[in-house]
């Protein structure tokens, strides 16, 4: 990885203002849906993270699990349903009846919504096993069809998906997602062609984190809903925390920032 690529990630992470709305404002609206994205923006978030997978007919859609049952009234795998079938589903009632009738978003719809708000997006590539290339292809095809996409950052636990994204979408910054930060983080970032690292906040290793920041790599941590944990991470140099409650964490970030400059 070139040092230039690493340095270029910092302005992007700075613009997150300490918080990324995790699956939108998913503590208060159904995750990965338009209401959650709109609420994140209303609450002052500048960035939201969403999970991207594909339908049976190869269209990029916004959904976290491989299976439909937790977050919709559908059953079976997302990838076994074509887009028309997915669009018949209700992905809001499971969260609260007030969100009944909320559809699964396509990536195309989401990009248009985020551009209009505006809200920058971290697209987490969540390919079903073996469908890494098809998922990256679907994202690239969608982006090619959108005239003015919002500010974007790609990420994935799949090193293959990231390396494929580097080939087809070289202009977009890419983050590697990991649970605990591995000792060979530099090699893993390089293999995945990623320029930043997202890790599980509950598995933080402060010494390793310091090494990463010293190497000029920006980081973000998931999923943080408690303010004390967020302050510890920001203090350790983590640029942003993914939170289901962006309003709460953003308010805390503003207070934390003010205390730092006293
Ligand atoms: O992208 C950060 C975080 O969303 C990764 O974990 O399971 O919530 O998608 P998950
Ligand atoms: Mg995610």
mmCIF file of C-alpha atoms and ligand atoms in Angstrom:
data_model
loop_
_atom_site.group_PDB
_atom_site.id
_atom_site.type_symbol
_atom_site.label_atom_id
_atom_site.label_comp_id
_atom_site.label_asym_id
_atom_site.label_seq_id
_atom_site.Cartn_x
_atom_site.Cartn_y
_atom_site.Cartn_z
ATOM 1 C CA UNK A 1 0.000 0.000 0.000
ATOM 2 C CA UNK A 2 1.387 3.399 -0.867
ATOM 3 C CA UNK A 3 1.792 5.961 1.939
ATOM 4 C CA UNK A 4 -0.136 8.448 -0.228
ATOM 5 C CA UNK A 5 -3.209 6.225 -0.230
ATOM 6 C CA UNK A 6 -3.089 5.993 3.582
ATOM 7 C CA UNK A 7 -2.744 9.760 4.027
ATOM 8 C CA UNK A 8 -5.667 10.389 1.681
ATOM 9 C CA UNK A 9 -8.044 8.505 3.951
ATOM 10 C CA UNK A 10 -7.746 10.983 6.807
ATOM 11 C CA UNK A 11 -9.902 13.854 5.444
ATOM 12 C CA UNK A 12 -12.663 11.323 4.815
ATOM 13 C CA UNK A 13 -12.509 9.993 8.367
ATOM 14 C CA UNK A 14 -12.292 13.517 9.745
ATOM 15 C CA UNK A 15 -15.574 14.329 7.973
ATOM 16 C CA UNK A 16 -17.312 11.570 9.977
ATOM 17 C CA UNK A 17 -17.184 13.859 13.025
ATOM 18 C CA UNK A 18 -16.619 10.927 15.350
ATOM 19 C CA UNK A 19 -19.750 8.939 14.473
ATOM 20 C CA UNK A 20 -21.098 6.749 11.670
ATOM 21 C CA UNK A 21 -24.778 5.804 11.867
ATOM 22 C CA UNK A 22 -24.686 1.977 11.924
ATOM 23 C CA UNK A 23 -27.205 0.588 9.390
ATOM 24 C CA UNK A 24 -28.688 4.109 9.634
ATOM 25 C CA UNK A 25 -30.146 5.175 12.989
ATOM 26 C CA UNK A 26 -30.913 1.496 13.540
ATOM 27 C CA UNK A 27 -31.684 1.766 17.254
ATOM 28 C CA UNK A 28 -34.739 3.853 16.454
ATOM 29 C CA UNK A 29 -35.835 2.760 12.960
ATOM 30 C CA UNK A 30 -35.592 -0.505 11.003
ATOM 31 C CA UNK A 31 -31.962 -1.095 10.030
ATOM 32 C CA UNK A 32 -30.783 -0.480 6.468
ATOM 33 C CA UNK A 33 -34.060 1.181 5.389
ATOM 34 C CA UNK A 34 -34.907 4.665 4.140
ATOM 35 C CA UNK A 35 -36.472 5.704 7.497
ATOM 36 C CA UNK A 36 -33.231 4.764 9.306
ATOM 37 C CA UNK A 37 -31.152 6.685 6.774
ATOM 38 C CA UNK A 38 -33.370 9.779 6.946
ATOM 39 C CA UNK A 39 -33.386 9.690 10.742
ATOM 40 C CA UNK A 40 -29.573 9.479 10.862
ATOM 41 C CA UNK A 41 -29.398 12.627 8.757
ATOM 42 C CA UNK A 42 -32.042 14.405 10.855
ATOM 43 C CA UNK A 43 -30.019 13.542 13.955
ATOM 44 C CA UNK A 44 -26.939 15.260 12.524
ATOM 45 C CA UNK A 45 -24.932 12.265 11.323
ATOM 46 C CA UNK A 46 -22.713 13.071 8.348
ATOM 47 C CA UNK A 47 -22.113 9.391 7.497
ATOM 48 C CA UNK A 48 -24.167 6.201 7.564
ATOM 49 C CA UNK A 49 -23.040 2.603 7.115
ATOM 50 C CA UNK A 50 -25.232 0.095 5.266
ATOM 51 C CA UNK A 51 -24.811 -3.541 4.219
ATOM 52 C CA UNK A 52 -24.916 -4.394 0.522
ATOM 53 C CA UNK A 53 -25.761 -7.780 -0.969
ATOM 54 C CA UNK A 54 -27.455 -8.992 -4.182
ATOM 55 C CA UNK A 55 -30.782 -10.386 -5.343
ATOM 56 C CA UNK A 56 -31.141 -13.570 -7.417
ATOM 57 C CA UNK A 57 -31.132 -11.426 -10.555
ATOM 58 C CA UNK A 58 -27.906 -9.719 -9.529
ATOM 59 C CA UNK A 59 -29.213 -6.344 -8.321
ATOM 60 C CA UNK A 60 -27.453 -4.657 -5.377
ATOM 61 C CA UNK A 61 -29.807 -4.371 -2.391
ATOM 62 C CA UNK A 62 -29.405 -3.160 1.184
ATOM 63 C CA UNK A 63 -29.718 -5.996 3.716
ATOM 64 C CA UNK A 64 -27.518 -7.310 6.524
ATOM 65 C CA UNK A 65 -28.266 -11.017 6.920
ATOM 66 C CA UNK A 66 -28.041 -13.689 4.211
ATOM 67 C CA UNK A 67 -31.508 -14.742 5.373
ATOM 68 C CA UNK A 68 -34.648 -12.610 5.132
ATOM 69 C CA UNK A 69 -36.427 -13.725 8.287
ATOM 70 C CA UNK A 70 -34.966 -11.405 10.967
ATOM 71 C CA UNK A 71 -35.529 -8.103 9.149
ATOM 72 C CA UNK A 72 -38.548 -8.710 6.916
ATOM 73 C CA UNK A 73 -41.697 -10.800 6.554
ATOM 74 C CA UNK A 74 -39.895 -12.950 3.961
ATOM 75 C CA UNK A 75 -38.246 -16.332 4.396
ATOM 76 C CA UNK A 76 -35.197 -17.946 2.864
ATOM 77 C CA UNK A 77 -32.074 -16.386 1.434
ATOM 78 C CA UNK A 78 -31.988 -12.906 -0.095
ATOM 79 C CA UNK A 79 -30.019 -14.301 -3.006
ATOM 80 C CA UNK A 80 -32.795 -16.815 -3.788
ATOM 81 C CA UNK A 81 -35.280 -13.983 -4.460
ATOM 82 C CA UNK A 82 -35.265 -11.750 -7.490
ATOM 83 C CA UNK A 83 -35.659 -8.014 -7.056
ATOM 84 C CA UNK A 84 -39.398 -7.984 -7.795
ATOM 85 C CA UNK A 85 -39.987 -10.554 -5.044
ATOM 86 C CA UNK A 86 -37.809 -8.649 -2.557
ATOM 87 C CA UNK A 87 -39.681 -5.438 -3.286
ATOM 88 C CA UNK A 88 -42.996 -7.064 -2.205
ATOM 89 C CA UNK A 89 -41.631 -7.619 1.324
ATOM 90 C CA UNK A 90 -42.218 -5.529 4.423
ATOM 91 C CA UNK A 91 -38.891 -4.778 6.107
ATOM 92 C CA UNK A 92 -40.287 -2.402 8.739
ATOM 93 C CA UNK A 93 -43.007 -4.178 10.761
ATOM 94 C CA UNK A 94 -40.537 -6.544 12.463
ATOM 95 C CA UNK A 95 -39.047 -3.451 14.141
ATOM 96 C CA UNK A 96 -42.271 -1.615 14.912
ATOM 97 C CA UNK A 97 -45.747 -1.664 13.286
ATOM 98 C CA UNK A 98 -45.406 2.088 12.685
ATOM 99 C CA UNK A 99 -42.847 1.230 9.984
ATOM 100 C CA UNK A 100 -45.163 -1.296 8.280
ATOM 101 C CA UNK A 101 -44.792 -1.434 4.513
ATOM 102 C CA UNK A 102 -41.196 -0.160 4.478
ATOM 103 C CA UNK A 103 -39.550 -1.800 1.455
ATOM 104 C CA UNK A 104 -36.059 -3.240 1.102
ATOM 105 C CA UNK A 105 -33.937 -0.559 -0.577
ATOM 106 C CA UNK A 106 -32.008 -1.070 -3.753
ATOM 107 C CA UNK A 107 -28.528 0.434 -3.758
ATOM 108 C CA UNK A 108 -29.672 2.690 -6.580
ATOM 109 C CA UNK A 109 -32.523 4.110 -4.463
ATOM 110 C CA UNK A 110 -30.208 4.534 -1.493
ATOM 111 C CA UNK A 111 -27.587 6.442 -3.494
ATOM 112 C CA UNK A 112 -30.233 8.850 -4.742
ATOM 113 C CA UNK A 113 -31.626 9.368 -1.232
ATOM 114 C CA UNK A 114 -28.174 9.934 0.302
ATOM 115 C CA UNK A 115 -27.210 12.378 -2.431
ATOM 116 C CA UNK A 116 -30.401 14.370 -1.860
ATOM 117 C CA UNK A 117 -30.074 14.613 1.957
ATOM 118 C CA UNK A 118 -26.959 14.778 1.703
ATOM 119 C CA UNK A 119 -25.332 11.949 3.661
ATOM 120 C CA UNK A 120 -22.026 10.201 2.950
ATOM 121 C CA UNK A 121 -22.206 6.398 2.831
ATOM 122 C CA UNK A 122 -20.013 3.543 3.942
ATOM 123 C CA UNK A 123 -21.142 0.643 1.747
ATOM 124 C CA UNK A 124 -20.200 -2.571 3.543
ATOM 125 C CA UNK A 125 -19.971 -5.297 0.906
ATOM 126 C CA UNK A 126 -21.659 -8.404 2.336
ATOM 127 C CA UNK A 127 -21.408 -10.961 -0.458
ATOM 128 C CA UNK A 128 -23.044 -14.340 0.065
ATOM 129 C CA UNK A 129 -20.355 -17.068 -0.022
ATOM 130 C CA UNK A 130 -18.939 -17.443 -3.521
ATOM 131 C CA UNK A 131 -20.746 -14.345 -4.825
ATOM 132 C CA UNK A 132 -17.973 -11.824 -4.177
ATOM 133 C CA UNK A 133 -17.439 -11.011 -7.860
ATOM 134 C CA UNK A 134 -21.182 -10.796 -8.604
ATOM 135 C CA UNK A 135 -21.706 -8.473 -5.644
ATOM 136 C CA UNK A 136 -18.861 -6.146 -6.613
ATOM 137 C CA UNK A 137 -20.086 -6.220 -10.209
ATOM 138 C CA UNK A 138 -23.605 -5.228 -9.071
ATOM 139 C CA UNK A 139 -22.259 -2.322 -7.014
ATOM 140 C CA UNK A 140 -20.085 -1.109 -9.893
ATOM 141 C CA UNK A 141 -23.028 -1.377 -12.335
ATOM 142 C CA UNK A 142 -25.261 0.606 -9.986
ATOM 143 C CA UNK A 143 -22.651 3.318 -9.499
ATOM 144 C CA UNK A 144 -22.170 3.587 -13.254
ATOM 145 C CA UNK A 145 -25.917 4.280 -13.598
ATOM 146 C CA UNK A 146 -26.025 7.065 -10.993
ATOM 147 C CA UNK A 147 -25.139 10.523 -12.214
ATOM 148 C CA UNK A 148 -24.083 12.108 -8.918
ATOM 149 C CA UNK A 149 -23.417 9.585 -6.147
ATOM 150 C CA UNK A 150 -22.823 10.781 -2.576
ATOM 151 C CA UNK A 151 -19.385 10.598 -0.939
ATOM 152 C CA UNK A 152 -18.616 6.879 -0.610
ATOM 153 C CA UNK A 153 -16.356 4.517 1.312
ATOM 154 C CA UNK A 154 -16.386 0.774 0.613
ATOM 155 C CA UNK A 155 -15.634 -1.782 3.319
ATOM 156 C CA UNK A 156 -15.854 -5.535 3.800
ATOM 157 C CA UNK A 157 -14.827 -8.484 5.943
ATOM 158 C CA UNK A 158 -14.172 -10.178 2.576
ATOM 159 C CA UNK A 159 -10.614 -9.500 1.436
ATOM 160 C CA UNK A 160 -11.564 -10.949 -1.950
ATOM 161 C CA UNK A 161 -14.451 -8.504 -2.370
ATOM 162 C CA UNK A 162 -12.157 -5.592 -1.487
ATOM 163 C CA UNK A 163 -9.457 -6.702 -3.913
ATOM 164 C CA UNK A 164 -12.103 -7.056 -6.656
ATOM 165 C CA UNK A 165 -13.464 -3.612 -5.778
ATOM 166 C CA UNK A 166 -9.958 -2.222 -6.146
ATOM 167 C CA UNK A 167 -9.985 -3.513 -9.738
ATOM 168 C CA UNK A 168 -13.431 -2.315 -10.783
ATOM 169 C CA UNK A 169 -13.832 0.772 -8.581
ATOM 170 C CA UNK A 170 -10.235 1.944 -8.042
ATOM 171 C CA UNK A 171 -11.329 5.520 -7.366
ATOM 172 C CA UNK A 172 -13.213 4.577 -4.171
ATOM 173 C CA UNK A 173 -11.462 4.327 -0.790
ATOM 174 C CA UNK A 174 -11.679 0.893 0.828
ATOM 175 C CA UNK A 175 -11.578 -0.250 4.477
ATOM 176 C CA UNK A 176 -10.919 -3.778 5.716
ATOM 177 C CA UNK A 177 -13.341 -4.963 8.417
ATOM 178 C CA UNK A 178 -11.961 -7.286 11.102
ATOM 179 C CA UNK A 179 -13.148 -8.493 14.495
ATOM 180 C CA UNK A 180 -9.983 -8.388 16.643
ATOM 181 C CA UNK A 181 -7.111 -6.518 14.961
ATOM 182 C CA UNK A 182 -4.765 -9.240 13.642
ATOM 183 C CA UNK A 183 -1.001 -9.100 14.259
ATOM 184 C CA UNK A 184 -0.451 -9.168 10.477
ATOM 185 C CA UNK A 185 -2.745 -6.167 9.922
ATOM 186 C CA UNK A 186 -0.307 -4.488 7.507
ATOM 187 C CA UNK A 187 -0.168 -7.547 5.267
ATOM 188 C CA UNK A 188 -3.941 -8.025 5.436
ATOM 189 C CA UNK A 189 -4.593 -4.403 4.453
ATOM 190 C CA UNK A 190 -2.138 -4.700 1.614
ATOM 191 C CA UNK A 191 -3.637 -7.981 0.306
ATOM 192 C CA UNK A 192 -7.125 -6.503 0.400
ATOM 193 C CA UNK A 193 -5.945 -3.266 -1.231
ATOM 194 C CA UNK A 194 -7.541 -1.415 1.702
ATOM 195 C CA UNK A 195 -6.404 1.948 3.012
ATOM 196 C CA UNK A 196 -8.133 1.959 6.414
ATOM 197 C CA UNK A 197 -9.288 -0.499 9.084
ATOM 198 C CA UNK A 198 -12.619 -1.049 10.866
ATOM 199 C CA UNK A 199 -12.553 -3.320 13.922
ATOM 200 C CA UNK A 200 -14.787 -4.669 16.701
ATOM 201 C CA UNK A 201 -14.710 -2.165 19.567
ATOM 202 C CA UNK A 202 -15.119 -4.947 22.151
ATOM 203 C CA UNK A 203 -11.860 -6.537 20.946
ATOM 204 C CA UNK A 204 -9.752 -3.367 20.987
ATOM 205 C CA UNK A 205 -5.981 -3.757 21.456
ATOM 206 C CA UNK A 206 -4.596 -0.325 22.339
ATOM 207 C CA UNK A 207 -0.981 -1.160 21.536
ATOM 208 C CA UNK A 208 -1.811 -2.513 18.097
ATOM 209 C CA UNK A 209 -4.070 0.435 17.480
ATOM 210 C CA UNK A 210 -1.210 2.836 18.259
ATOM 211 C CA UNK A 211 1.017 0.998 15.755
ATOM 212 C CA UNK A 212 -1.666 1.335 13.080
ATOM 213 C CA UNK A 213 -2.194 5.042 13.680
ATOM 214 C CA UNK A 214 1.584 5.616 13.689
ATOM 215 C CA UNK A 215 1.672 3.994 10.254
ATOM 216 C CA UNK A 216 -0.811 6.610 9.018
ATOM 217 C CA UNK A 217 -3.838 4.305 8.794
ATOM 218 C CA UNK A 218 -7.238 5.665 9.849
ATOM 219 C CA UNK A 219 -9.548 3.445 11.918
ATOM 220 C CA UNK A 220 -13.197 3.191 12.958
ATOM 221 C CA UNK A 221 -14.772 0.838 15.535
ATOM 222 C CA UNK A 222 -18.100 -1.041 15.619
ATOM 223 C CA UNK A 223 -20.612 -1.103 17.287
ATOM 224 C CA UNK A 224 -20.549 1.485 20.066
ATOM 225 C CA UNK A 225 -23.732 2.611 21.812
ATOM 226 C CA UNK A 226 -22.228 3.701 25.150
ATOM 227 C CA UNK A 227 -20.597 7.092 25.488
ATOM 228 C CA UNK A 228 -17.774 5.953 27.830
ATOM 229 C CA UNK A 229 -16.602 3.372 25.336
ATOM 230 C CA UNK A 230 -16.706 5.959 22.555
ATOM 231 C CA UNK A 231 -14.555 8.471 24.484
ATOM 232 C CA UNK A 232 -11.940 5.782 25.177
ATOM 233 C CA UNK A 233 -11.748 4.949 21.478
ATOM 234 C CA UNK A 234 -11.578 8.587 20.333
ATOM 235 C CA UNK A 235 -8.876 9.164 22.976
ATOM 236 C CA UNK A 236 -6.935 6.259 21.457
ATOM 237 C CA UNK A 237 -7.067 7.950 18.054
ATOM 238 C CA UNK A 238 -9.991 6.059 16.508
ATOM 239 C CA UNK A 239 -11.617 8.476 14.051
ATOM 240 C CA UNK A 240 -15.217 7.331 14.374
ATOM 241 C CA UNK A 241 -17.477 4.820 16.058
ATOM 242 C CA UNK A 242 -20.327 3.028 14.291
ATOM 243 C CA UNK A 243 -23.420 3.514 16.442
ATOM 244 C CA UNK A 244 -27.071 2.464 16.346
ATOM 245 C CA UNK A 245 -27.784 5.710 18.249
ATOM 246 C CA UNK A 246 -25.983 8.411 16.254
ATOM 247 C CA UNK A 247 -27.805 11.281 17.979
ATOM 248 C CA UNK A 248 -26.599 10.223 21.449
ATOM 249 C CA UNK A 249 -23.049 9.547 20.280
ATOM 250 C CA UNK A 250 -22.868 12.738 18.242
ATOM 251 C CA UNK A 251 -23.969 14.853 21.206
ATOM 252 C CA UNK A 252 -21.271 13.157 23.271
ATOM 253 C CA UNK A 253 -18.651 13.716 20.540
ATOM 254 C CA UNK A 254 -19.396 17.457 20.493
ATOM 255 C CA UNK A 255 -18.923 17.587 24.285
ATOM 256 C CA UNK A 256 -15.762 15.485 24.067
ATOM 257 C CA UNK A 257 -14.338 17.709 21.339
ATOM 258 C CA UNK A 258 -15.061 20.852 23.371
ATOM 259 C CA UNK A 259 -13.312 19.317 26.430
ATOM 260 C CA UNK A 260 -10.240 18.445 24.312
ATOM 261 C CA UNK A 261 -9.786 22.025 23.169
ATOM 262 C CA UNK A 262 -10.027 23.549 26.699
HETATM 263 O O1 LIG B 1 -19.237 -2.093 8.970
HETATM 264 C C1 LIG B 1 -19.183 -2.147 10.357
HETATM 265 C C2 LIG B 1 -20.133 -3.183 10.934
HETATM 266 O O2 LIG B 1 -21.394 -2.989 10.359
HETATM 267 C C3 LIG B 1 -19.669 -4.583 10.681
HETATM 268 O O3 LIG B 1 -20.463 -5.570 11.277
HETATM 269 O O4 LIG B 1 -22.246 -7.268 11.268
HETATM 270 O O5 LIG B 1 -22.802 -4.922 11.838
HETATM 271 O O6 LIG B 1 -22.264 -5.548 9.494
HETATM 272 P P1 LIG B 1 -22.014 -5.836 10.946
HETATM 273 MG MG1 LIG B 2 -22.349 -3.649 8.522
#
